mmCIF file of C-alpha atoms in Angstrom:
data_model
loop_
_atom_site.group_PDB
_atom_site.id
_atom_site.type_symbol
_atom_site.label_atom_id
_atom_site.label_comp_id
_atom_site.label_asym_id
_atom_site.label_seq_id
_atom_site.Cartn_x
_atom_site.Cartn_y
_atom_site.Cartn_z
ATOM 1 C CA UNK A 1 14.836 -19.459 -10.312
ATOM 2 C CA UNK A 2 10.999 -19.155 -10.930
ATOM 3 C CA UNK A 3 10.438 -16.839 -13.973
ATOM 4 C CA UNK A 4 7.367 -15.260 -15.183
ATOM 5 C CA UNK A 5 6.983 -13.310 -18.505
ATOM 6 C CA UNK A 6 4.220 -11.164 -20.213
ATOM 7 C CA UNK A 7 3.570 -10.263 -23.546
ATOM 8 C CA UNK A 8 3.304 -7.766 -24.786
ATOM 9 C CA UNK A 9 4.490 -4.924 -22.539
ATOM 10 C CA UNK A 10 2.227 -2.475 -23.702
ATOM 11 C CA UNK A 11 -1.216 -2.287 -25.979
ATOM 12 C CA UNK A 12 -3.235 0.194 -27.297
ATOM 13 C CA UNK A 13 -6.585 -0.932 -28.860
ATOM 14 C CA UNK A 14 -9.877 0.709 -29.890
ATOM 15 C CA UNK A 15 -13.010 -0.255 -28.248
ATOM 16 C CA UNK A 16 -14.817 -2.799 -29.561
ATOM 17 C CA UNK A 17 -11.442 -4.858 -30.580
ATOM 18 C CA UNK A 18 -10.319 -7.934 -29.050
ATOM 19 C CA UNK A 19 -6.897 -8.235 -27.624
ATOM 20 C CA UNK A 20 -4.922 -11.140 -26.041
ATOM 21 C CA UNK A 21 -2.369 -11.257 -23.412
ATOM 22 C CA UNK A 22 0.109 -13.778 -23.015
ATOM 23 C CA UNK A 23 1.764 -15.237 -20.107
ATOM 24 C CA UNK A 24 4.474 -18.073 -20.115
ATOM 25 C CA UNK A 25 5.687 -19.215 -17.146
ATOM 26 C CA UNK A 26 9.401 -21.669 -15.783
ATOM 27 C CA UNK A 27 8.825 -22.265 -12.529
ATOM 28 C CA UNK A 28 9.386 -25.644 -10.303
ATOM 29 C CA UNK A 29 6.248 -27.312 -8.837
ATOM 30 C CA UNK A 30 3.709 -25.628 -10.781
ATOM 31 C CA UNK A 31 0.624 -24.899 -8.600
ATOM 32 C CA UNK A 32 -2.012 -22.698 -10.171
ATOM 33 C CA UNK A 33 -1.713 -20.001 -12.011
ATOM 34 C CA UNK A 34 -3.389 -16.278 -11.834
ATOM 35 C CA UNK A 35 -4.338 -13.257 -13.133
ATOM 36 C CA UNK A 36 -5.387 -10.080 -12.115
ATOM 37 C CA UNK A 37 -6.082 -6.291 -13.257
ATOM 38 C CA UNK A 38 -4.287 -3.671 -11.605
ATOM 39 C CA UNK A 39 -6.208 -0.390 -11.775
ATOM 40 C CA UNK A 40 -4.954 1.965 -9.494
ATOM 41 C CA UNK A 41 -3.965 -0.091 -6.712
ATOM 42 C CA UNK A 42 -4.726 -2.993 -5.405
ATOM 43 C CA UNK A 43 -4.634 -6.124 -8.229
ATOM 44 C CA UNK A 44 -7.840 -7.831 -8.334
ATOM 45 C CA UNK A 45 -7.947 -11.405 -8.942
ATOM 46 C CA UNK A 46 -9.916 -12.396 -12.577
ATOM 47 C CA UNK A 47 -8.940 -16.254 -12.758
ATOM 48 C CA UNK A 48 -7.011 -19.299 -11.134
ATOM 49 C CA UNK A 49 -6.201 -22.162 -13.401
ATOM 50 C CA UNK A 50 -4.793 -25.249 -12.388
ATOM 51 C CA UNK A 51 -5.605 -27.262 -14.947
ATOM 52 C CA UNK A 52 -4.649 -27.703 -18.396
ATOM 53 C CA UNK A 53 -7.266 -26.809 -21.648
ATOM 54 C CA UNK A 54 -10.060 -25.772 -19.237
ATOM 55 C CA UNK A 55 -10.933 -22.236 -20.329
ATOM 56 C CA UNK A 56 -12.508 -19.944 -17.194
ATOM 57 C CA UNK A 57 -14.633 -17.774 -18.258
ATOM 58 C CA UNK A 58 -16.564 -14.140 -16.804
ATOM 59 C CA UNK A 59 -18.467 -12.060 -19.376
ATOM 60 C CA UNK A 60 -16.242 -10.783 -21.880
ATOM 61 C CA UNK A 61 -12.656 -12.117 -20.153
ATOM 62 C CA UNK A 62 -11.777 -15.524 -20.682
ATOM 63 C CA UNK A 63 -8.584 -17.512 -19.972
ATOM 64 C CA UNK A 64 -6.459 -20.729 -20.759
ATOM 65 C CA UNK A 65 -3.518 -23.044 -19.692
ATOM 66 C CA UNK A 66 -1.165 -24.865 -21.116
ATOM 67 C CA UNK A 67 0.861 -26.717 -19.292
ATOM 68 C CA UNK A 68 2.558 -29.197 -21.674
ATOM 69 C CA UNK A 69 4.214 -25.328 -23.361
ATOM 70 C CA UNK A 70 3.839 -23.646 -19.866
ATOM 71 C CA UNK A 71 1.631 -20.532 -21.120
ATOM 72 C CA UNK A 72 -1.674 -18.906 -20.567
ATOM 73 C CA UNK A 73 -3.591 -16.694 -22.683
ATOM 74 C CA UNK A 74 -6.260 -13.851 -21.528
ATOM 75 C CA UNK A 75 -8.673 -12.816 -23.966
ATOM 76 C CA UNK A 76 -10.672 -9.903 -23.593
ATOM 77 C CA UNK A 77 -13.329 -9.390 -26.567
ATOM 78 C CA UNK A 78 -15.083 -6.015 -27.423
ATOM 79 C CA UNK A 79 -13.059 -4.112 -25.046
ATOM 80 C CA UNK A 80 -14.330 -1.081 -23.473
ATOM 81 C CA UNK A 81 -12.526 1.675 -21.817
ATOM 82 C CA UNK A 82 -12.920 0.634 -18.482
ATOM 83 C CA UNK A 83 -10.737 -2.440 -19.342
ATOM 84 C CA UNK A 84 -7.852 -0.018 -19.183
ATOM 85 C CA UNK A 85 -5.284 -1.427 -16.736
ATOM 86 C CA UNK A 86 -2.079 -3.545 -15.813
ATOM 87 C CA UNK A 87 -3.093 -7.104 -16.195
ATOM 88 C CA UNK A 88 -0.745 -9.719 -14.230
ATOM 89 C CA UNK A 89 -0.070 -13.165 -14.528
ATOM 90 C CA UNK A 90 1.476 -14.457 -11.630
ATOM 91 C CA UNK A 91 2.097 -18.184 -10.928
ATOM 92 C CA UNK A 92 2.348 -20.043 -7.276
ATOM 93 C CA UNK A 93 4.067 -23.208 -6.536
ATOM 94 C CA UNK A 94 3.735 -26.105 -4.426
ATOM 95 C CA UNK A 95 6.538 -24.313 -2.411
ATOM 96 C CA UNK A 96 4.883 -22.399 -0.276
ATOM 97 C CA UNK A 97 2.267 -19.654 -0.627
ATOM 98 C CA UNK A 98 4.310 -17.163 -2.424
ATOM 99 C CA UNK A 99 3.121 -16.089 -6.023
ATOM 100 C CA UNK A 100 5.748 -14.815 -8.978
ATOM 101 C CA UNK A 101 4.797 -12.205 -10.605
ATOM 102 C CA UNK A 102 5.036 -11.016 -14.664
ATOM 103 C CA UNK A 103 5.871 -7.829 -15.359
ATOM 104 C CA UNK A 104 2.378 -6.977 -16.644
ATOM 105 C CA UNK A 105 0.967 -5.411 -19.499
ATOM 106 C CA UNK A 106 -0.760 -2.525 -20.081
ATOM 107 C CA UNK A 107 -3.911 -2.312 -21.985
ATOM 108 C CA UNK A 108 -4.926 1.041 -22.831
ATOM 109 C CA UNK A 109 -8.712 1.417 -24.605
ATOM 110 C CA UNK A 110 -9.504 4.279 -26.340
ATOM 111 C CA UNK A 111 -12.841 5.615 -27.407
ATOM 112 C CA UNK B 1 -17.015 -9.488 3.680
ATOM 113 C CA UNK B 2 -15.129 -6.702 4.623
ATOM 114 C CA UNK B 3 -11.773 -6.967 2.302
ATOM 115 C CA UNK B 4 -7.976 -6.507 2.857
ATOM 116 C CA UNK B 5 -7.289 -3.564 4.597
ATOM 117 C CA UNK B 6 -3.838 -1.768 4.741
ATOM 118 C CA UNK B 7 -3.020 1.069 6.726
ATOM 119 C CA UNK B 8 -2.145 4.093 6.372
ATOM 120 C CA UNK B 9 -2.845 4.356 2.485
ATOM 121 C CA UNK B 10 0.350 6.826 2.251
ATOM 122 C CA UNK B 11 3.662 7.325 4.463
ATOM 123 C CA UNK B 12 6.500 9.972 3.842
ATOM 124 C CA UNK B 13 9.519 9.005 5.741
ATOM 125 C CA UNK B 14 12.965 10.510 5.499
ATOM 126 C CA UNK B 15 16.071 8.176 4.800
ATOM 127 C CA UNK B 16 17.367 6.260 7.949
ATOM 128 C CA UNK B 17 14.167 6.090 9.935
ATOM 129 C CA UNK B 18 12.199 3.124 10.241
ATOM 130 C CA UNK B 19 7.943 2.292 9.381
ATOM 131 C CA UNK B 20 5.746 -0.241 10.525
ATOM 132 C CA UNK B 21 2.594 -0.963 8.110
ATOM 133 C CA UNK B 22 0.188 -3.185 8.923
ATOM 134 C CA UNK B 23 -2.787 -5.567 7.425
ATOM 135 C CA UNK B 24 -6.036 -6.660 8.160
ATOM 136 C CA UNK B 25 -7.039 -10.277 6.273
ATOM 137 C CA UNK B 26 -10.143 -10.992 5.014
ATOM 138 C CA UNK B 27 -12.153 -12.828 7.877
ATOM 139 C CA UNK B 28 -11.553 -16.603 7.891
ATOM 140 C CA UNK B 29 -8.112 -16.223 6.319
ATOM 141 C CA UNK B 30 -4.892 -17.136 8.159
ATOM 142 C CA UNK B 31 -1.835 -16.538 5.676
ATOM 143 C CA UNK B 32 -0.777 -12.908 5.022
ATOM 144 C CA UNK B 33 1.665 -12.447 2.005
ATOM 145 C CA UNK B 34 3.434 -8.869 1.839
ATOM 146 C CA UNK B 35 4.622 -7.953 -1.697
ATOM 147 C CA UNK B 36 6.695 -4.712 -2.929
ATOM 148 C CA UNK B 37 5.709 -3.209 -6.216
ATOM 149 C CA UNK B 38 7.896 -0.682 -8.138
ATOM 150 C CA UNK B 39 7.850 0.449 -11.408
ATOM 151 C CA UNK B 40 11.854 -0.832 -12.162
ATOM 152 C CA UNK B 41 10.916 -4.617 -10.827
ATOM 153 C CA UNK B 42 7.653 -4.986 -10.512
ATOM 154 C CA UNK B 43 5.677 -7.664 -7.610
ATOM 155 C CA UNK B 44 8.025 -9.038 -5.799
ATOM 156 C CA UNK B 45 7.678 -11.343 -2.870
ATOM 157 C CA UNK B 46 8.631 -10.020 0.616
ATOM 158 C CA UNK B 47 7.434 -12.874 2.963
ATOM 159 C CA UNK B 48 4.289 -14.838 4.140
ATOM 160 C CA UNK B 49 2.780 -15.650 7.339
ATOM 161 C CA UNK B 50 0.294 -18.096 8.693
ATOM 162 C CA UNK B 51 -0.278 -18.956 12.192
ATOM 163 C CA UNK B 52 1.629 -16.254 13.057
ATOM 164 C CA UNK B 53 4.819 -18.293 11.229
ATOM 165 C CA UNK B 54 7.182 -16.754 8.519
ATOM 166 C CA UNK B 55 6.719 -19.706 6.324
ATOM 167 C CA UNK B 56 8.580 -17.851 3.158
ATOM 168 C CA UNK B 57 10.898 -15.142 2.531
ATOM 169 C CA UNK B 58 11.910 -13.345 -0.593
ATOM 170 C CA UNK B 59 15.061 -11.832 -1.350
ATOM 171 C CA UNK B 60 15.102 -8.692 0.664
ATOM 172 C CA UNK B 61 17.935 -7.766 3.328
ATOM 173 C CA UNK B 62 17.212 -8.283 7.142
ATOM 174 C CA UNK B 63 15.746 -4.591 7.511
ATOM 175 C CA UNK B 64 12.362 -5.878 6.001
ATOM 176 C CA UNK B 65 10.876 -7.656 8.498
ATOM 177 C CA UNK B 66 7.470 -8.653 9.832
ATOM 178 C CA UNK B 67 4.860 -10.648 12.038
ATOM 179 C CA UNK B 68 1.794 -12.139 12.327
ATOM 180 C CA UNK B 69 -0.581 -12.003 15.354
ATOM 181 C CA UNK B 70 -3.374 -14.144 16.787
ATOM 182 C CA UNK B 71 -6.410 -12.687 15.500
ATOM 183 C CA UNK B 72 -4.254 -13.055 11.152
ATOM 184 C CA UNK B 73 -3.852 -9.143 11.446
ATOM 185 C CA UNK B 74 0.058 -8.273 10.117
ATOM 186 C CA UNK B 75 2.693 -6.108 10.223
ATOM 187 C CA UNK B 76 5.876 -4.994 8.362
ATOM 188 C CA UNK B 77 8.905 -3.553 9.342
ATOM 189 C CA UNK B 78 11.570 -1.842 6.860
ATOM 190 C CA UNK B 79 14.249 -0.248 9.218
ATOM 191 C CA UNK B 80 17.388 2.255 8.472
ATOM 192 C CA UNK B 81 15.153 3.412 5.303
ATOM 193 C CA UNK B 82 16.822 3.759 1.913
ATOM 194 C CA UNK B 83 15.521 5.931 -0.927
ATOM 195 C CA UNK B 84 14.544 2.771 -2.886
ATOM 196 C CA UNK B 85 12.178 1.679 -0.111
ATOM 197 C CA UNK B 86 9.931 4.024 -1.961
ATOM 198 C CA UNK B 87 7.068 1.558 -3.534
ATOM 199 C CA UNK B 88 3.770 0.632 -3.184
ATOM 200 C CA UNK B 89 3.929 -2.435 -0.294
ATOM 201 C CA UNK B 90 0.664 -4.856 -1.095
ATOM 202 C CA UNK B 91 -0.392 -7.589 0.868
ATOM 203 C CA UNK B 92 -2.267 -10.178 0.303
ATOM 204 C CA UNK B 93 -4.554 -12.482 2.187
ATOM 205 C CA UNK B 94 -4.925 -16.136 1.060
ATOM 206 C CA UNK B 95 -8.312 -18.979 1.433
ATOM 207 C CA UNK B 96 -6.755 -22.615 1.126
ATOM 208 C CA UNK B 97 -9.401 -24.372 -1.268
ATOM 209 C CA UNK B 98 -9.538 -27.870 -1.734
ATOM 210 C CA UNK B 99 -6.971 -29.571 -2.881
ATOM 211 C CA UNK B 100 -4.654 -27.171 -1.253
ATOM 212 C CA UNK B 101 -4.565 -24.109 -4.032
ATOM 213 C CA UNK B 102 -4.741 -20.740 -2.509
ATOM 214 C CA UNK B 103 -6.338 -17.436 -3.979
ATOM 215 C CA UNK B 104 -4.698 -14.340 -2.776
ATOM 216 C CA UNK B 105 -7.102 -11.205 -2.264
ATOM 217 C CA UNK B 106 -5.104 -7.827 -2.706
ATOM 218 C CA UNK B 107 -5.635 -4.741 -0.153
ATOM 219 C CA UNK B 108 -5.409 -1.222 -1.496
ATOM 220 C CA UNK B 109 -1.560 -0.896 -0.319
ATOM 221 C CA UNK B 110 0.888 1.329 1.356
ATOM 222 C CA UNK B 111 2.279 4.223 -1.169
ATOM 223 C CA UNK B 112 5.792 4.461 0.695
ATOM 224 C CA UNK B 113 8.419 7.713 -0.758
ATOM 225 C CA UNK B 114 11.510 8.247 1.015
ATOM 226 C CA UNK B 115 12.890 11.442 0.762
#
């Protein structure tokens, strides 16, 4: 069974701090995988990665793979309240167009 | 671009009765994944459509149920409701890219209690 796991569960950081989110992954046919911030409702998509050692990059989020030790990292630097949120990894195969999803964690910025 | 639309935003039902939610897809995109999000489990996979084909089912029992039409719009059924319906039901709308890989836009999902 595909499996998805996030670490940590929870954070609480101060602006202006860095934090990174991890996100290993056991799953058959590896695809791509992705992340995105949950808000409120609807997840938004940040990155895909396919391929291995290529950081993506957008402003202060960045992101990795590994895929030799099946993990990706998420980096946000100076982090500002409005980064507040459930970020999810999720990973899709070459099985169909499903995506399995971590449990998320959430990132809580304060002032 | 108008984005993933999901309708209606919130549903009470009461246990036993059945609700139909539907989707919109981004313009241009064919598949249409539904996903069920509570706070116990998390995203999970319901099923996906393209062409108006299942193509992929998760592990839900036979009262979740749904369908694609000609124009990509979607629909899903969960009949003889139980209280642990209640969840936020996502769906997702997916562009093949080259090579294949698909990115999956989120609507703003169904908030779904059963009382």
């Amino acid at each position: 069974e595909d499996k998805v796991v996030q670490s940590p569960l929870s954070l609480v950081v101060h602006e202006g701090d860095t934090v990174t989110l991890n996100c290993s992954y056991e799953v058959t046919n590896f695809r791509s995988l992705l992340w995105y911030k949950q808000e409120k409702k609807a997840p938004t998509f940040l990155f895909m990665l396919t391929s291995s050692g290529i950081e993506k990059k957008s402003g202060r989020l960045s992101s990795i793979l590994d895929k030799k030790e099946l993990f990706s990292i998420l980096n946000i630097t100076a982090t500002q309240t409005g980064d507040s949120a459930v970020y999810l990894c999720a990973v899709s195969t070459n099985a169909g167009n499903m995506l399995t999803f971590g449990g998320g964690t959430r990132l809580m910025v304060k002032p | 671009k108008a984005g993933v639309t999901q309708t209606p935003r919130y549903l009470i039902k009461t246990r036993g009765q059945q609700v139909t939610l539907s989707c919109s897809p981004i313009s241009g995109h064919r598949s249409v994944s539904w996903y069920q999000q509570t706070p116990g489990q998390g995203l999970q996979f319901l099923f996906e459509y393209f062409s108006e084909t299942q193509r992929n089912k998760g592990n839900f029992p036979g009262r979740f149920s749904g369908r694609q039409f000609s124009n990509s719009r979607s629909e899903m059924n969960v009949s003889t409701l139980e209280l642990g319906d209640s969840a936020l039901y996502l769906c997702a709308s997916s562009l093949v890219l080259a090579g294949g890989v698909r990115q999956a836009f989120f609507g703003q999902g169904t908030r779904l209690t059963v009382v």
